[in-house]
Short mmCIF file of C-alpha atoms and ligand atoms in Angstrom, two decimals:
data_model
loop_
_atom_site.label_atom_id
_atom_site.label_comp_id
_atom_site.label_asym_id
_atom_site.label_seq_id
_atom_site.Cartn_x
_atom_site.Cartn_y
_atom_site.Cartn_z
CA UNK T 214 7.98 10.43 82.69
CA UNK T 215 4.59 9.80 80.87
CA UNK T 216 4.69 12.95 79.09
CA UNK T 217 8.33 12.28 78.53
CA UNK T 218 6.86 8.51 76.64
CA UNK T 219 4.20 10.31 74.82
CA UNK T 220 6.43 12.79 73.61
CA UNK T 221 8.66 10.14 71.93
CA UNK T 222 5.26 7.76 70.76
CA UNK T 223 4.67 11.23 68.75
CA UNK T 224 7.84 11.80 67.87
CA UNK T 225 7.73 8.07 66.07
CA UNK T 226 4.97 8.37 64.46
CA UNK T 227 5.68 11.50 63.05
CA UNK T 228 8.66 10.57 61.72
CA UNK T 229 7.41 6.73 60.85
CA UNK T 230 4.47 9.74 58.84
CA UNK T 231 6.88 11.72 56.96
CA UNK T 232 8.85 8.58 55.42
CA UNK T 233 5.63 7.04 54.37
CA UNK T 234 4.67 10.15 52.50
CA UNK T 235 8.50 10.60 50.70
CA UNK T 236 8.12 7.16 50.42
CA UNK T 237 5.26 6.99 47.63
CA UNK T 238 5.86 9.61 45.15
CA UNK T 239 9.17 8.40 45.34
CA UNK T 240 8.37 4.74 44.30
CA UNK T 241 5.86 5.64 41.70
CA UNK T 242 8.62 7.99 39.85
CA UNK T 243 10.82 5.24 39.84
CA UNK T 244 8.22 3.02 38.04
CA UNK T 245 7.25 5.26 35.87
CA UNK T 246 10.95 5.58 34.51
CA UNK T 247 11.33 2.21 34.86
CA UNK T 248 8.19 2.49 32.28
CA UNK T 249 9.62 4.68 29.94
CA UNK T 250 12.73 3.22 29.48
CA UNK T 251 11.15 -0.16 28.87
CA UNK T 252 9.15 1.31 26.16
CA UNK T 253 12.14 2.52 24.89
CA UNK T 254 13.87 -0.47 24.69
CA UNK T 255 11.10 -2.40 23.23
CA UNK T 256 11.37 -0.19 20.58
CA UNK T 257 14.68 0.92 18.61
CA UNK T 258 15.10 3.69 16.55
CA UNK T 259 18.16 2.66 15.07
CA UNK T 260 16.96 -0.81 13.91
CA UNK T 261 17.29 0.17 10.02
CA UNK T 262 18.51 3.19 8.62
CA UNK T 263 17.04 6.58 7.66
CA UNK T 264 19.60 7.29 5.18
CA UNK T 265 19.89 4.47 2.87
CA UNK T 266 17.45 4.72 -0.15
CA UNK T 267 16.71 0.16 0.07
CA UNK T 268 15.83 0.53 4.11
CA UNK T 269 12.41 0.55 4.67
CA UNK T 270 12.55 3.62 7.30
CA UNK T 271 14.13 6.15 4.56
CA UNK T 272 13.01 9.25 4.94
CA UNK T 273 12.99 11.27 1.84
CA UNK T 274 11.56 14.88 1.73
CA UNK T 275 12.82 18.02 -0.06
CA UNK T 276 15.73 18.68 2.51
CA UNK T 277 16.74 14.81 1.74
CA UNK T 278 16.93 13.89 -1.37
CA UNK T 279 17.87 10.55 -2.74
CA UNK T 280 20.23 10.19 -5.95
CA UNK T 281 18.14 10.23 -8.93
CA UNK T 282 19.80 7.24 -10.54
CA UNK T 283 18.32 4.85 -7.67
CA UNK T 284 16.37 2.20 -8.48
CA UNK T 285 14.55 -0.20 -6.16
CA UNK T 286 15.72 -4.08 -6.75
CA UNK T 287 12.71 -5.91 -6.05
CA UNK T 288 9.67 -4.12 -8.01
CA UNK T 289 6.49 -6.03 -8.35
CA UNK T 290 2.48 -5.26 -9.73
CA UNK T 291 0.50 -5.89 -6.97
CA UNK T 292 -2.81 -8.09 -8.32
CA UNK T 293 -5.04 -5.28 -7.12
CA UNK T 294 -7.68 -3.02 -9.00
CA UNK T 295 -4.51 -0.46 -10.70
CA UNK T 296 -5.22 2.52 -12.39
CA UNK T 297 -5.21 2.15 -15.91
CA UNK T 298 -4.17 5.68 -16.80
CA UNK T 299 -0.97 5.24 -15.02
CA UNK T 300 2.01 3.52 -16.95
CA UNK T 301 3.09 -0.44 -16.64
CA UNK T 302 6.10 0.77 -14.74
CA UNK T 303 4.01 3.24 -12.46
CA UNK T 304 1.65 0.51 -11.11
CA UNK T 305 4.69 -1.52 -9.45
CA UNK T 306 5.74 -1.14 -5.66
CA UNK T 307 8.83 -3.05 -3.49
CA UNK T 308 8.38 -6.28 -2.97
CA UNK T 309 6.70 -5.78 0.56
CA UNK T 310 4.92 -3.04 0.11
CA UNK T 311 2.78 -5.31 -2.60
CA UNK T 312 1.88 -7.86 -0.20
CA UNK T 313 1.15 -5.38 2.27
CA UNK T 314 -1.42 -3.61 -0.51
CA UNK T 315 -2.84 -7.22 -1.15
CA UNK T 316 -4.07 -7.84 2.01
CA UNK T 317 -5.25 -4.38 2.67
CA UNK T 318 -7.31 -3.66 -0.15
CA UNK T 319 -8.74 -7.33 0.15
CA UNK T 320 -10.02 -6.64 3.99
CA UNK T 321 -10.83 -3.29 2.37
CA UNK T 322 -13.01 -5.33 -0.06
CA UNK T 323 -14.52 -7.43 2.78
CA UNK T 324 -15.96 -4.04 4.09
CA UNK T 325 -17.65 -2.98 1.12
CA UNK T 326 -15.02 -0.50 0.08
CA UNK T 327 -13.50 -0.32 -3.41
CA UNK T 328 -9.96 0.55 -3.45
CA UNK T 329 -8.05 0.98 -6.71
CA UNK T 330 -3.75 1.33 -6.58
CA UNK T 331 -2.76 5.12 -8.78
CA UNK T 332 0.96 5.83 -8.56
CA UNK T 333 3.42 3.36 -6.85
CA UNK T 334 7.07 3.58 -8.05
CA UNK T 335 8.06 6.60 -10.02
CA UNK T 336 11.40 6.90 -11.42
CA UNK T 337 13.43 10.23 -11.55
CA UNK T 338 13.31 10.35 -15.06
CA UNK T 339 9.15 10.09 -15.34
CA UNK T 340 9.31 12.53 -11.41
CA UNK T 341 10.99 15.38 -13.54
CA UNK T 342 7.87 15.06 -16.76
CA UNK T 343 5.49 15.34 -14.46
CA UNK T 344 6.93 18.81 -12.01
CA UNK T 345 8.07 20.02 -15.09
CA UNK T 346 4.41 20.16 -16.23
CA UNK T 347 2.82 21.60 -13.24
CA UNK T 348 5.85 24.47 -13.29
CA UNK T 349 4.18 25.41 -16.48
CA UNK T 350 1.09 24.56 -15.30
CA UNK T 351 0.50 26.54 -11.74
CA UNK T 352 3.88 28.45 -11.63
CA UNK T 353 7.06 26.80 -9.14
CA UNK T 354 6.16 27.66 -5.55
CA UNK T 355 2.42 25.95 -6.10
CA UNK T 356 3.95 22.75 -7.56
CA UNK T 357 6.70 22.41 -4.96
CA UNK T 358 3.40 22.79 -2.70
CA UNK T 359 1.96 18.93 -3.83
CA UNK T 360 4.73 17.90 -6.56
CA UNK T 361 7.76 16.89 -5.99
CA UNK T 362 11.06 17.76 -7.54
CA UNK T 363 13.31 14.73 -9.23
CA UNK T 364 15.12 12.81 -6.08
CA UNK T 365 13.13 13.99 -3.71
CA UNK T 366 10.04 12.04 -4.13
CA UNK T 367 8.97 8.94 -2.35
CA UNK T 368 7.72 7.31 -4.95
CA UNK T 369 10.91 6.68 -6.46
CA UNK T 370 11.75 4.48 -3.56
CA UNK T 371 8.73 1.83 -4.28
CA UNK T 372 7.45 2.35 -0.63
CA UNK T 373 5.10 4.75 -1.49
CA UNK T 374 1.89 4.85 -3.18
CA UNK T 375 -1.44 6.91 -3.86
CA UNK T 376 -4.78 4.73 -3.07
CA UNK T 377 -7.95 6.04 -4.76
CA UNK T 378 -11.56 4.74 -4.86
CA UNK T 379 -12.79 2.17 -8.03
CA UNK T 380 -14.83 4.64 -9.24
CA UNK T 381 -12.84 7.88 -9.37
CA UNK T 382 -14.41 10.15 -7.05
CA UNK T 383 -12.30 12.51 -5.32
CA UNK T 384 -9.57 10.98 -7.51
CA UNK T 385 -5.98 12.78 -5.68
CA UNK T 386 -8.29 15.33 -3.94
CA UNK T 387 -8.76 16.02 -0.78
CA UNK T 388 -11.99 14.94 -0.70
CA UNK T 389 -11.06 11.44 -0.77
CA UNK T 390 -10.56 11.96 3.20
CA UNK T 391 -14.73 12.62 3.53
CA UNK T 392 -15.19 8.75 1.32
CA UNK T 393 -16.02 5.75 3.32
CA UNK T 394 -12.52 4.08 1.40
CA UNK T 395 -10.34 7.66 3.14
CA UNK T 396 -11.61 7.32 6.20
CA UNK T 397 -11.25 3.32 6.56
CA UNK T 398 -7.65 4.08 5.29
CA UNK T 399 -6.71 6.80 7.55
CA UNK T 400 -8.05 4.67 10.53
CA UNK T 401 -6.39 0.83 9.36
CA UNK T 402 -3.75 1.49 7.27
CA UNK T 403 -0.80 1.46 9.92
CA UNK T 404 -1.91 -2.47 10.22
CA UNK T 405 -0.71 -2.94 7.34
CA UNK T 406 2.54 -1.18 7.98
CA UNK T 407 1.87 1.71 5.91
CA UNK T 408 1.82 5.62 7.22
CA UNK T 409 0.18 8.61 6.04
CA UNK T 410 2.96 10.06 5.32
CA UNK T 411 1.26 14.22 4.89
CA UNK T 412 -1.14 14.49 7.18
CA UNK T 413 -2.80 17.38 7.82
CA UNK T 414 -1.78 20.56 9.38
CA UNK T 415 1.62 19.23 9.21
CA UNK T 416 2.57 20.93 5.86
CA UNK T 417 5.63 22.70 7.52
CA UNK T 418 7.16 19.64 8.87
CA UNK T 419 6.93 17.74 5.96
CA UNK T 420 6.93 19.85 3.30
CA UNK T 421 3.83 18.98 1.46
CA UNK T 422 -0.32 19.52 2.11
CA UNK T 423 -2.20 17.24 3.22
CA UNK T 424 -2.37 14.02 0.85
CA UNK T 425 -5.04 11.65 2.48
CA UNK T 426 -4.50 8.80 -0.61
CA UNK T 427 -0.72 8.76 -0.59
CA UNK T 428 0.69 6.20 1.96
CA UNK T 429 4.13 5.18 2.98
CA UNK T 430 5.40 1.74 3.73
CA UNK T 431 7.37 1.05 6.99
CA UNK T 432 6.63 -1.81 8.33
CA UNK T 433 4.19 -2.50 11.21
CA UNK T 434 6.53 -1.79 13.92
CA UNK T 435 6.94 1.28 13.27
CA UNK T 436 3.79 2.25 11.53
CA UNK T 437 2.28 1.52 15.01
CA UNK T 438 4.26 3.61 16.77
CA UNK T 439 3.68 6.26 14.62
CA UNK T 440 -0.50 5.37 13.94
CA UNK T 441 -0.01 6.26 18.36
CA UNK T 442 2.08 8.78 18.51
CA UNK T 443 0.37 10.99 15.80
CA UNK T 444 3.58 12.63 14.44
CA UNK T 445 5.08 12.35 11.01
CA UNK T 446 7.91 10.41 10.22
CA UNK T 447 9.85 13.64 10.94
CA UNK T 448 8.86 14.21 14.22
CA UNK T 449 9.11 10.99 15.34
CA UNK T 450 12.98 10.36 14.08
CA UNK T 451 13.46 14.06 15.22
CA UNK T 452 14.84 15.82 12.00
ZN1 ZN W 514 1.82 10.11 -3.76
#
């Protein structure tokens, strides 16, 4: 009889054991997927479109070009430091975008750093001058490497735009990454809702080498997911 009692204390406890130990993995899986899916809920893809050349998330790269007769509506000049060797119509940006470059290069300014606007909006027309010149220049297959062919620039959407320092040093080279002014960039800029849009290494996703002064507006919700995630725009909407 007493053996017969221990033998079913053991068998309890055994038992009572073996739940306890299912138990926990079991609970922390289900919290962990409750986890994911509330990040992925906080944060939706689908809120503006990829496609449509006026959403701030359109992705543009030589597979997706834009029509070359679009035009952004609401161009401005940012009151900035501009390049002076790029046209009137070259030193505007989208309406957001110029705020967004206001604030930045003043914080930018607060740091010591002097930060001048080159390119913003290019249209197809002026896209087309300038590949056409580095065809003749370096030959096709080493433009299409860092120029891009009319319609499938981002410039011509206003979102994008090429930073460089005041005082011209590593002016559109890569370089620029090594300056104080790159490497303050390439570490705020997604607070500003901006992206570097070619990083580097990633030449085969998007298409281009690595560009550490041109930066993409998308807005801060996104830019910080992307600033965390450390893909490209590509990668991250999964084309
Ligand atoms: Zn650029």
């Amino acid at each position: 009889m007493i053996a017969l009692t221990l033998l079913l204390i053991i068998s309890v406890l055994f038992i009572a054991s073996k739940n306890k130990n299912e138990k926990s993995p079991g609970t922390s899986s289900s919290s962990t997927s409750q986890q994911t899916n509330k990040n992925t809920v906080a944060f939706d893809k689908s809120k503006y479109s990829i496609d449509d050349p006026d959403s701030i998330w359109i992705i543009v790269n030589k597979k997706r070009p834009i029509s070359t007769t679009f035009i952004p509506s609401n161009l401005v000049t940012p009151d900035v430091k501009r390049d002076s060797s790029d046209s009137d119509a070259e030193q505007q940006v989208r309406k957001e975008v110029g705020s967004s470059i206001e604030s930045m290069f003043a914080d930018a300014k607060k740091e010591g750093l002097d930060l001048m606007l080159a390119s913003g909006y290019r249209s197809a027309a002026l896209q087309k001058t300038y590949y056409d010149g580095y065809v003749a220049r370096d030959g096709q297959a080493a433009a299409d490497r860092y120029s891009a062919r009319p319609g499938t620039s981002e410039h011509q959407t206003g979102l994008a735009f090429d930073v460089a320092r005041g005082d011209r040093k590593c002016y559109l080279e890569i370089c620029f990454a090594d300056t104080p002014e790159g490497k303050w960039l390439a570490a705020n800029a997604y607070k500003y809702g901006l992206v570097l849009r070619y990083q580097n290494g990633k030449e085969d996703i998007t298409g281009y080498q690595y560009e550490p002064w041109h930066f993409r507006y998308v807005g801060t919700a996104l830019a910080e997911q992307i600033n965390k995630s450390g893909q490209t725009l590509e990668e991250f909407f999964g084309l």
